[in-house]
Amino acid sequence: MTARFGGWRVQTDSEMGGPSVATLRRVSPGAEGSGGSLQVSGEIRRGKTLRAYAGAQFSPATSPDAPVDLSAMKELVFRARGDGRTYAVGLFAESRGPRPTLIEFSPGDAWKEFRFPLRSFQGYDGRDLTAVFFGALDSPGPFRLQLDD
Protein backbone atom coordinates (compact mmCIF):
# COMPACT_ATOMS: atom_id res chain seq x y z
CA MET A 1 0.00 0.00 0.00
CA THR A 2 1.26 3.49 -0.74
CA ALA A 3 1.56 6.43 1.63
CA ARG A 4 2.88 10.00 1.44
CA PHE A 5 6.16 8.59 2.72
CA GLY A 6 7.27 5.10 3.69
CA GLY A 7 5.03 2.13 3.01
CA TRP A 8 2.53 -0.37 4.40
CA ARG A 9 2.71 -4.16 4.41
CA VAL A 10 0.98 -7.14 6.02
CA GLN A 11 2.64 -8.35 9.21
CA THR A 12 1.65 -11.73 10.73
CA ASP A 13 2.99 -14.51 12.88
CA SER A 14 3.61 -16.47 9.65
CA GLU A 15 7.16 -15.10 9.80
CA MET A 16 7.62 -17.41 12.81
CA GLY A 17 5.61 -20.32 11.39
CA GLY A 18 2.22 -19.16 12.67
CA PRO A 19 -1.07 -19.56 10.76
CA SER A 20 -2.64 -16.08 11.24
CA VAL A 21 -3.58 -14.09 8.13
CA ALA A 22 -4.27 -10.47 7.20
CA THR A 23 -5.08 -8.34 4.17
CA LEU A 24 -4.79 -4.61 3.53
CA ARG A 25 -7.01 -2.58 1.27
CA ARG A 26 -8.02 1.02 0.75
CA VAL A 27 -11.70 1.70 1.47
CA SER A 28 -13.85 4.83 1.19
CA PRO A 29 -14.87 6.96 2.90
CA GLY A 30 -12.41 7.50 5.69
CA ALA A 31 -12.56 9.40 8.97
CA GLU A 32 -14.37 12.74 8.89
CA GLY A 33 -15.16 12.33 5.19
CA SER A 34 -11.56 11.80 4.06
CA GLY A 35 -11.06 10.17 0.67
CA GLY A 36 -10.22 6.78 2.13
CA SER A 37 -8.75 4.72 4.91
CA LEU A 38 -6.71 1.57 5.32
CA GLN A 39 -8.77 -1.50 6.18
CA VAL A 40 -6.86 -4.25 7.94
CA SER A 41 -8.74 -7.50 8.19
CA GLY A 42 -7.90 -11.11 8.81
CA GLU A 43 -7.98 -13.88 11.34
CA ILE A 44 -5.92 -14.74 14.39
CA ARG A 45 -5.27 -18.46 14.40
CA ARG A 46 -3.52 -20.20 17.25
CA GLY A 47 -0.51 -22.21 16.28
CA LYS A 48 2.81 -23.21 17.77
CA THR A 49 4.14 -19.67 18.05
CA LEU A 50 4.52 -17.98 21.42
CA ARG A 51 2.25 -15.09 20.34
CA ALA A 52 -0.39 -15.00 17.59
CA TYR A 53 -0.68 -11.70 15.70
CA ALA A 54 -1.81 -10.22 12.40
CA GLY A 55 -2.12 -6.69 11.10
CA ALA A 56 -0.46 -3.89 9.19
CA GLN A 57 3.04 -2.53 9.56
CA PHE A 58 4.07 0.95 8.45
CA SER A 59 7.75 1.55 7.69
CA PRO A 60 8.58 5.28 7.55
CA ALA A 61 11.84 4.85 5.60
CA THR A 62 12.24 4.29 1.88
CA SER A 63 13.31 0.69 2.58
CA PRO A 64 11.64 -1.61 5.12
CA ASP A 65 13.30 -1.84 8.54
CA ALA A 66 15.67 1.10 7.94
CA PRO A 67 15.75 3.44 10.97
CA VAL A 68 14.40 6.98 10.75
CA ASP A 69 15.01 9.73 13.30
CA LEU A 70 11.57 10.96 14.36
CA SER A 71 12.71 12.34 17.71
CA ALA A 72 11.25 15.75 16.78
CA MET A 73 7.80 14.12 16.96
CA LYS A 74 6.34 13.76 20.44
CA GLU A 75 3.27 11.58 19.90
CA LEU A 76 1.67 9.03 17.63
CA VAL A 77 -1.78 10.20 16.50
CA PHE A 78 -4.24 8.27 14.33
CA ARG A 79 -7.95 7.67 13.88
CA ALA A 80 -9.42 4.19 14.02
CA ARG A 81 -12.65 2.28 14.04
CA GLY A 82 -13.17 -1.42 14.35
CA ASP A 83 -15.27 -4.33 15.39
CA GLY A 84 -15.13 -3.80 19.15
CA ARG A 85 -12.06 -5.98 19.61
CA THR A 86 -8.97 -4.76 21.48
CA TYR A 87 -6.02 -4.03 19.18
CA ALA A 88 -2.38 -3.16 19.66
CA VAL A 89 -0.14 -0.46 18.27
CA GLY A 90 3.55 -1.22 18.51
CA LEU A 91 6.75 0.65 17.80
CA PHE A 92 9.82 -1.10 16.42
CA ALA A 93 13.16 0.59 17.00
CA GLU A 94 16.64 -0.40 15.92
CA SER A 95 17.92 0.12 19.48
CA ARG A 96 15.26 -2.19 20.96
CA GLY A 97 15.79 -5.30 18.87
CA PRO A 98 13.24 -7.34 16.92
CA ARG A 99 10.24 -7.03 19.29
CA PRO A 100 7.93 -4.02 19.38
CA THR A 101 6.84 -2.09 22.43
CA LEU A 102 3.06 -2.50 22.44
CA ILE A 103 0.10 -0.49 23.74
CA GLU A 104 -3.49 -1.73 23.49
CA PHE A 105 -6.40 0.38 22.23
CA SER A 106 -10.10 -0.36 21.66
CA PRO A 107 -11.81 1.31 18.70
CA GLY A 108 -15.58 0.99 18.38
CA ASP A 109 -17.93 1.37 15.42
CA ALA A 110 -17.43 5.15 15.22
CA TRP A 111 -14.18 6.84 14.23
CA LYS A 112 -12.10 7.82 17.27
CA GLU A 113 -8.82 9.69 17.54
CA PHE A 114 -6.07 7.98 19.52
CA ARG A 115 -3.04 9.85 20.90
CA PHE A 116 -0.06 8.11 22.43
CA PRO A 117 3.01 10.06 23.56
CA LEU A 118 6.10 8.29 22.21
CA ARG A 119 7.42 8.14 25.78
CA SER A 120 4.41 5.97 26.72
CA PHE A 121 6.12 3.22 24.72
CA GLN A 122 8.47 2.44 27.62
CA GLY A 123 10.22 5.82 27.43
CA TYR A 124 10.98 5.66 23.71
CA ASP A 125 12.27 8.91 22.16
CA GLY A 126 11.72 8.23 18.42
CA ARG A 127 15.37 8.46 17.39
CA ASP A 128 15.62 5.17 15.46
CA LEU A 129 12.08 4.11 14.55
CA THR A 130 11.94 1.30 12.01
CA ALA A 131 8.21 0.46 11.94
CA VAL A 132 4.77 0.90 13.51
CA PHE A 133 2.46 -2.12 13.86
CA PHE A 134 -1.35 -1.96 14.09
CA GLY A 135 -3.19 -5.21 14.59
CA ALA A 136 -4.82 -7.99 16.57
CA LEU A 137 -3.04 -10.16 19.12
CA ASP A 138 -3.56 -13.61 20.63
CA SER A 139 -7.39 -13.88 20.83
CA PRO A 140 -8.46 -16.28 18.01
CA GLY A 141 -11.02 -15.21 15.46
CA PRO A 142 -11.67 -12.78 12.63
CA PHE A 143 -10.96 -9.07 12.93
CA ARG A 144 -11.52 -5.82 11.02
CA LEU A 145 -9.82 -2.52 11.76
CA GLN A 146 -9.76 0.74 9.79
CA LEU A 147 -7.02 3.37 10.14
CA ASP A 148 -6.87 6.96 8.91
CA ASP A 149 -4.72 10.10 9.34
PDB file of C-alpha atoms in Angstrom:
ATOM      1  CA  MET A   1       0.000   0.000   0.000  1.00  0.00           C
ATOM      2  CA  THR A   2       1.258   3.487  -0.743  1.00  0.00           C
ATOM      3  CA  ALA A   3       1.555   6.433   1.635  1.00  0.00           C
ATOM      4  CA  ARG A   4       2.882  10.003   1.444  1.00  0.00           C
ATOM      5  CA  PHE A   5       6.164   8.585   2.716  1.00  0.00           C
ATOM      6  CA  GLY A   6       7.270   5.096   3.691  1.00  0.00           C
ATOM      7  CA  GLY A   7       5.035   2.130   3.007  1.00  0.00           C
ATOM      8  CA  TRP A   8       2.534  -0.372   4.399  1.00  0.00           C
ATOM      9  CA  ARG A   9       2.706  -4.161   4.408  1.00  0.00           C
ATOM     10  CA  VAL A  10       0.981  -7.137   6.016  1.00  0.00           C
ATOM     11  CA  GLN A  11       2.639  -8.352   9.213  1.00  0.00           C
ATOM     12  CA  THR A  12       1.647 -11.726  10.729  1.00  0.00           C
ATOM     13  CA  ASP A  13       2.986 -14.508  12.882  1.00  0.00           C
ATOM     14  CA  SER A  14       3.607 -16.473   9.646  1.00  0.00           C
ATOM     15  CA  GLU A  15       7.157 -15.097   9.803  1.00  0.00           C
ATOM     16  CA  MET A  16       7.617 -17.408  12.809  1.00  0.00           C
ATOM     17  CA  GLY A  17       5.613 -20.315  11.389  1.00  0.00           C
ATOM     18  CA  GLY A  18       2.218 -19.158  12.666  1.00  0.00           C
ATOM     19  CA  PRO A  19      -1.075 -19.563  10.761  1.00  0.00           C
ATOM     20  CA  SER A  20      -2.641 -16.081  11.244  1.00  0.00           C
ATOM     21  CA  VAL A  21      -3.576 -14.092   8.125  1.00  0.00           C
ATOM     22  CA  ALA A  22      -4.266 -10.467   7.199  1.00  0.00           C
ATOM     23  CA  THR A  23      -5.083  -8.338   4.173  1.00  0.00           C
ATOM     24  CA  LEU A  24      -4.792  -4.607   3.534  1.00  0.00           C
ATOM     25  CA  ARG A  25      -7.008  -2.576   1.266  1.00  0.00           C
ATOM     26  CA  ARG A  26      -8.023   1.021   0.746  1.00  0.00           C
ATOM     27  CA  VAL A  27     -11.699   1.699   1.469  1.00  0.00           C
ATOM     28  CA  SER A  28     -13.852   4.830   1.189  1.00  0.00           C
ATOM     29  CA  PRO A  29     -14.873   6.956   2.901  1.00  0.00           C
ATOM     30  CA  GLY A  30     -12.408   7.496   5.692  1.00  0.00           C
ATOM     31  CA  ALA A  31     -12.558   9.400   8.971  1.00  0.00           C
ATOM     32  CA  GLU A  32     -14.374  12.739   8.894  1.00  0.00           C
ATOM     33  CA  GLY A  33     -15.158  12.334   5.189  1.00  0.00           C
ATOM     34  CA  SER A  34     -11.565  11.801   4.058  1.00  0.00           C
ATOM     35  CA  GLY A  35     -11.055  10.166   0.671  1.00  0.00           C
ATOM     36  CA  GLY A  36     -10.223   6.784   2.134  1.00  0.00           C
ATOM     37  CA  SER A  37      -8.746   4.722   4.906  1.00  0.00           C
ATOM     38  CA  LEU A  38      -6.711   1.570   5.322  1.00  0.00           C
ATOM     39  CA  GLN A  39      -8.772  -1.499   6.179  1.00  0.00           C
ATOM     40  CA  VAL A  40      -6.858  -4.245   7.941  1.00  0.00           C
ATOM     41  CA  SER A  41      -8.736  -7.505   8.189  1.00  0.00           C
ATOM     42  CA  GLY A  42      -7.895 -11.109   8.807  1.00  0.00           C
ATOM     43  CA  GLU A  43      -7.979 -13.878  11.344  1.00  0.00           C
ATOM     44  CA  ILE A  44      -5.920 -14.736  14.390  1.00  0.00           C
ATOM     45  CA  ARG A  45      -5.265 -18.457  14.397  1.00  0.00           C
ATOM     46  CA  ARG A  46      -3.516 -20.204  17.252  1.00  0.00           C
ATOM     47  CA  GLY A  47      -0.510 -22.212  16.281  1.00  0.00           C
ATOM     48  CA  LYS A  48       2.805 -23.213  17.771  1.00  0.00           C
ATOM     49  CA  THR A  49       4.143 -19.665  18.050  1.00  0.00           C
ATOM     50  CA  LEU A  50       4.518 -17.976  21.424  1.00  0.00           C
ATOM     51  CA  ARG A  51       2.254 -15.092  20.335  1.00  0.00           C
ATOM     52  CA  ALA A  52      -0.388 -15.000  17.593  1.00  0.00           C
ATOM     53  CA  TYR A  53      -0.685 -11.697  15.704  1.00  0.00           C
ATOM     54  CA  ALA A  54      -1.806 -10.221  12.402  1.00  0.00           C
ATOM     55  CA  GLY A  55      -2.117  -6.688  11.105  1.00  0.00           C
ATOM     56  CA  ALA A  56      -0.458  -3.888   9.188  1.00  0.00           C
ATOM     57  CA  GLN A  57       3.039  -2.530   9.557  1.00  0.00           C
ATOM     58  CA  PHE A  58       4.072   0.946   8.447  1.00  0.00           C
ATOM     59  CA  SER A  59       7.746   1.555   7.689  1.00  0.00           C
ATOM     60  CA  PRO A  60       8.583   5.283   7.550  1.00  0.00           C
ATOM     61  CA  ALA A  61      11.841   4.853   5.604  1.00  0.00           C
ATOM     62  CA  THR A  62      12.235   4.290   1.878  1.00  0.00           C
ATOM     63  CA  SER A  63      13.313   0.694   2.580  1.00  0.00           C
ATOM     64  CA  PRO A  64      11.645  -1.609   5.122  1.00  0.00           C
ATOM     65  CA  ASP A  65      13.296  -1.840   8.541  1.00  0.00           C
ATOM     66  CA  ALA A  66      15.669   1.102   7.939  1.00  0.00           C
ATOM     67  CA  PRO A  67      15.754   3.439  10.967  1.00  0.00           C
ATOM     68  CA  VAL A  68      14.396   6.984  10.755  1.00  0.00           C
ATOM     69  CA  ASP A  69      15.012   9.734  13.299  1.00  0.00           C
ATOM     70  CA  LEU A  70      11.572  10.958  14.362  1.00  0.00           C
ATOM     71  CA  SER A  71      12.713  12.341  17.706  1.00  0.00           C
ATOM     72  CA  ALA A  72      11.246  15.754  16.782  1.00  0.00           C
ATOM     73  CA  MET A  73       7.802  14.117  16.961  1.00  0.00           C
ATOM     74  CA  LYS A  74       6.342  13.757  20.439  1.00  0.00           C
ATOM     75  CA  GLU A  75       3.274  11.582  19.899  1.00  0.00           C
ATOM     76  CA  LEU A  76       1.673   9.028  17.632  1.00  0.00           C
ATOM     77  CA  VAL A  77      -1.779  10.197  16.500  1.00  0.00           C
ATOM     78  CA  PHE A  78      -4.243   8.268  14.332  1.00  0.00           C
ATOM     79  CA  ARG A  79      -7.951   7.665  13.878  1.00  0.00           C
ATOM     80  CA  ALA A  80      -9.415   4.185  14.023  1.00  0.00           C
ATOM     81  CA  ARG A  81     -12.645   2.279  14.042  1.00  0.00           C
ATOM     82  CA  GLY A  82     -13.170  -1.421  14.351  1.00  0.00           C
ATOM     83  CA  ASP A  83     -15.272  -4.335  15.386  1.00  0.00           C
ATOM     84  CA  GLY A  84     -15.127  -3.796  19.153  1.00  0.00           C
ATOM     85  CA  ARG A  85     -12.062  -5.980  19.611  1.00  0.00           C
ATOM     86  CA  THR A  86      -8.969  -4.758  21.479  1.00  0.00           C
ATOM     87  CA  TYR A  87      -6.024  -4.028  19.180  1.00  0.00           C
ATOM     88  CA  ALA A  88      -2.378  -3.157  19.663  1.00  0.00           C
ATOM     89  CA  VAL A  89      -0.142  -0.457  18.275  1.00  0.00           C
ATOM     90  CA  GLY A  90       3.550  -1.216  18.514  1.00  0.00           C
ATOM     91  CA  LEU A  91       6.755   0.654  17.802  1.00  0.00           C
ATOM     92  CA  PHE A  92       9.816  -1.097  16.418  1.00  0.00           C
ATOM     93  CA  ALA A  93      13.165   0.587  16.996  1.00  0.00           C
ATOM     94  CA  GLU A  94      16.644  -0.405  15.921  1.00  0.00           C
ATOM     95  CA  SER A  95      17.916   0.118  19.477  1.00  0.00           C
ATOM     96  CA  ARG A  96      15.258  -2.186  20.960  1.00  0.00           C
ATOM     97  CA  GLY A  97      15.793  -5.298  18.873  1.00  0.00           C
ATOM     98  CA  PRO A  98      13.241  -7.336  16.922  1.00  0.00           C
ATOM     99  CA  ARG A  99      10.242  -7.027  19.287  1.00  0.00           C
ATOM    100  CA  PRO A 100       7.933  -4.022  19.380  1.00  0.00           C
ATOM    101  CA  THR A 101       6.845  -2.088  22.428  1.00  0.00           C
ATOM    102  CA  LEU A 102       3.061  -2.499  22.440  1.00  0.00           C
ATOM    103  CA  ILE A 103       0.100  -0.490  23.742  1.00  0.00           C
ATOM    104  CA  GLU A 104      -3.489  -1.725  23.486  1.00  0.00           C
ATOM    105  CA  PHE A 105      -6.402   0.376  22.230  1.00  0.00           C
ATOM    106  CA  SER A 106     -10.099  -0.361  21.663  1.00  0.00           C
ATOM    107  CA  PRO A 107     -11.807   1.315  18.700  1.00  0.00           C
ATOM    108  CA  GLY A 108     -15.580   0.991  18.385  1.00  0.00           C
ATOM    109  CA  ASP A 109     -17.926   1.367  15.416  1.00  0.00           C
ATOM    110  CA  ALA A 110     -17.432   5.154  15.224  1.00  0.00           C
ATOM    111  CA  TRP A 111     -14.181   6.840  14.234  1.00  0.00           C
ATOM    112  CA  LYS A 112     -12.104   7.820  17.269  1.00  0.00           C
ATOM    113  CA  GLU A 113      -8.815   9.686  17.540  1.00  0.00           C
ATOM    114  CA  PHE A 114      -6.066   7.983  19.520  1.00  0.00           C
ATOM    115  CA  ARG A 115      -3.040   9.850  20.896  1.00  0.00           C
ATOM    116  CA  PHE A 116      -0.061   8.106  22.428  1.00  0.00           C
ATOM    117  CA  PRO A 117       3.009  10.060  23.557  1.00  0.00           C
ATOM    118  CA  LEU A 118       6.099   8.291  22.212  1.00  0.00           C
ATOM    119  CA  ARG A 119       7.417   8.143  25.776  1.00  0.00           C
ATOM    120  CA  SER A 120       4.410   5.971  26.724  1.00  0.00           C
ATOM    121  CA  PHE A 121       6.116   3.215  24.719  1.00  0.00           C
ATOM    122  CA  GLN A 122       8.475   2.443  27.622  1.00  0.00           C
ATOM    123  CA  GLY A 123      10.219   5.823  27.434  1.00  0.00           C
ATOM    124  CA  TYR A 124      10.978   5.658  23.712  1.00  0.00           C
ATOM    125  CA  ASP A 125      12.268   8.909  22.156  1.00  0.00           C
ATOM    126  CA  GLY A 126      11.719   8.234  18.422  1.00  0.00           C
ATOM    127  CA  ARG A 127      15.373   8.463  17.387  1.00  0.00           C
ATOM    128  CA  ASP A 128      15.616   5.167  15.461  1.00  0.00           C
ATOM    129  CA  LEU A 129      12.084   4.111  14.548  1.00  0.00           C
ATOM    130  CA  THR A 130      11.939   1.303  12.008  1.00  0.00           C
ATOM    131  CA  ALA A 131       8.209   0.456  11.940  1.00  0.00           C
ATOM    132  CA  VAL A 132       4.769   0.896  13.507  1.00  0.00           C
ATOM    133  CA  PHE A 133       2.459  -2.122  13.860  1.00  0.00           C
ATOM    134  CA  PHE A 134      -1.349  -1.959  14.088  1.00  0.00           C
ATOM    135  CA  GLY A 135      -3.192  -5.208  14.590  1.00  0.00           C
ATOM    136  CA  ALA A 136      -4.822  -7.994  16.567  1.00  0.00           C
ATOM    137  CA  LEU A 137      -3.038 -10.161  19.120  1.00  0.00           C
ATOM    138  CA  ASP A 138      -3.564 -13.605  20.632  1.00  0.00           C
ATOM    139  CA  SER A 139      -7.389 -13.882  20.830  1.00  0.00           C
ATOM    140  CA  PRO A 140      -8.457 -16.282  18.013  1.00  0.00           C
ATOM    141  CA  GLY A 141     -11.023 -15.215  15.464  1.00  0.00           C
ATOM    142  CA  PRO A 142     -11.675 -12.784  12.625  1.00  0.00           C
ATOM    143  CA  PHE A 143     -10.956  -9.068  12.930  1.00  0.00           C
ATOM    144  CA  ARG A 144     -11.518  -5.818  11.018  1.00  0.00           C
ATOM    145  CA  LEU A 145      -9.824  -2.517  11.761  1.00  0.00           C
ATOM    146  CA  GLN A 146      -9.762   0.744   9.789  1.00  0.00           C
ATOM    147  CA  LEU A 147      -7.022   3.368  10.145  1.00  0.00           C
ATOM    148  CA  ASP A 148      -6.875   6.958   8.914  1.00  0.00           C
ATOM    149  CA  ASP A 149      -4.715  10.096   9.343  1.00  0.00           C
TER     150      ASP A 149
END
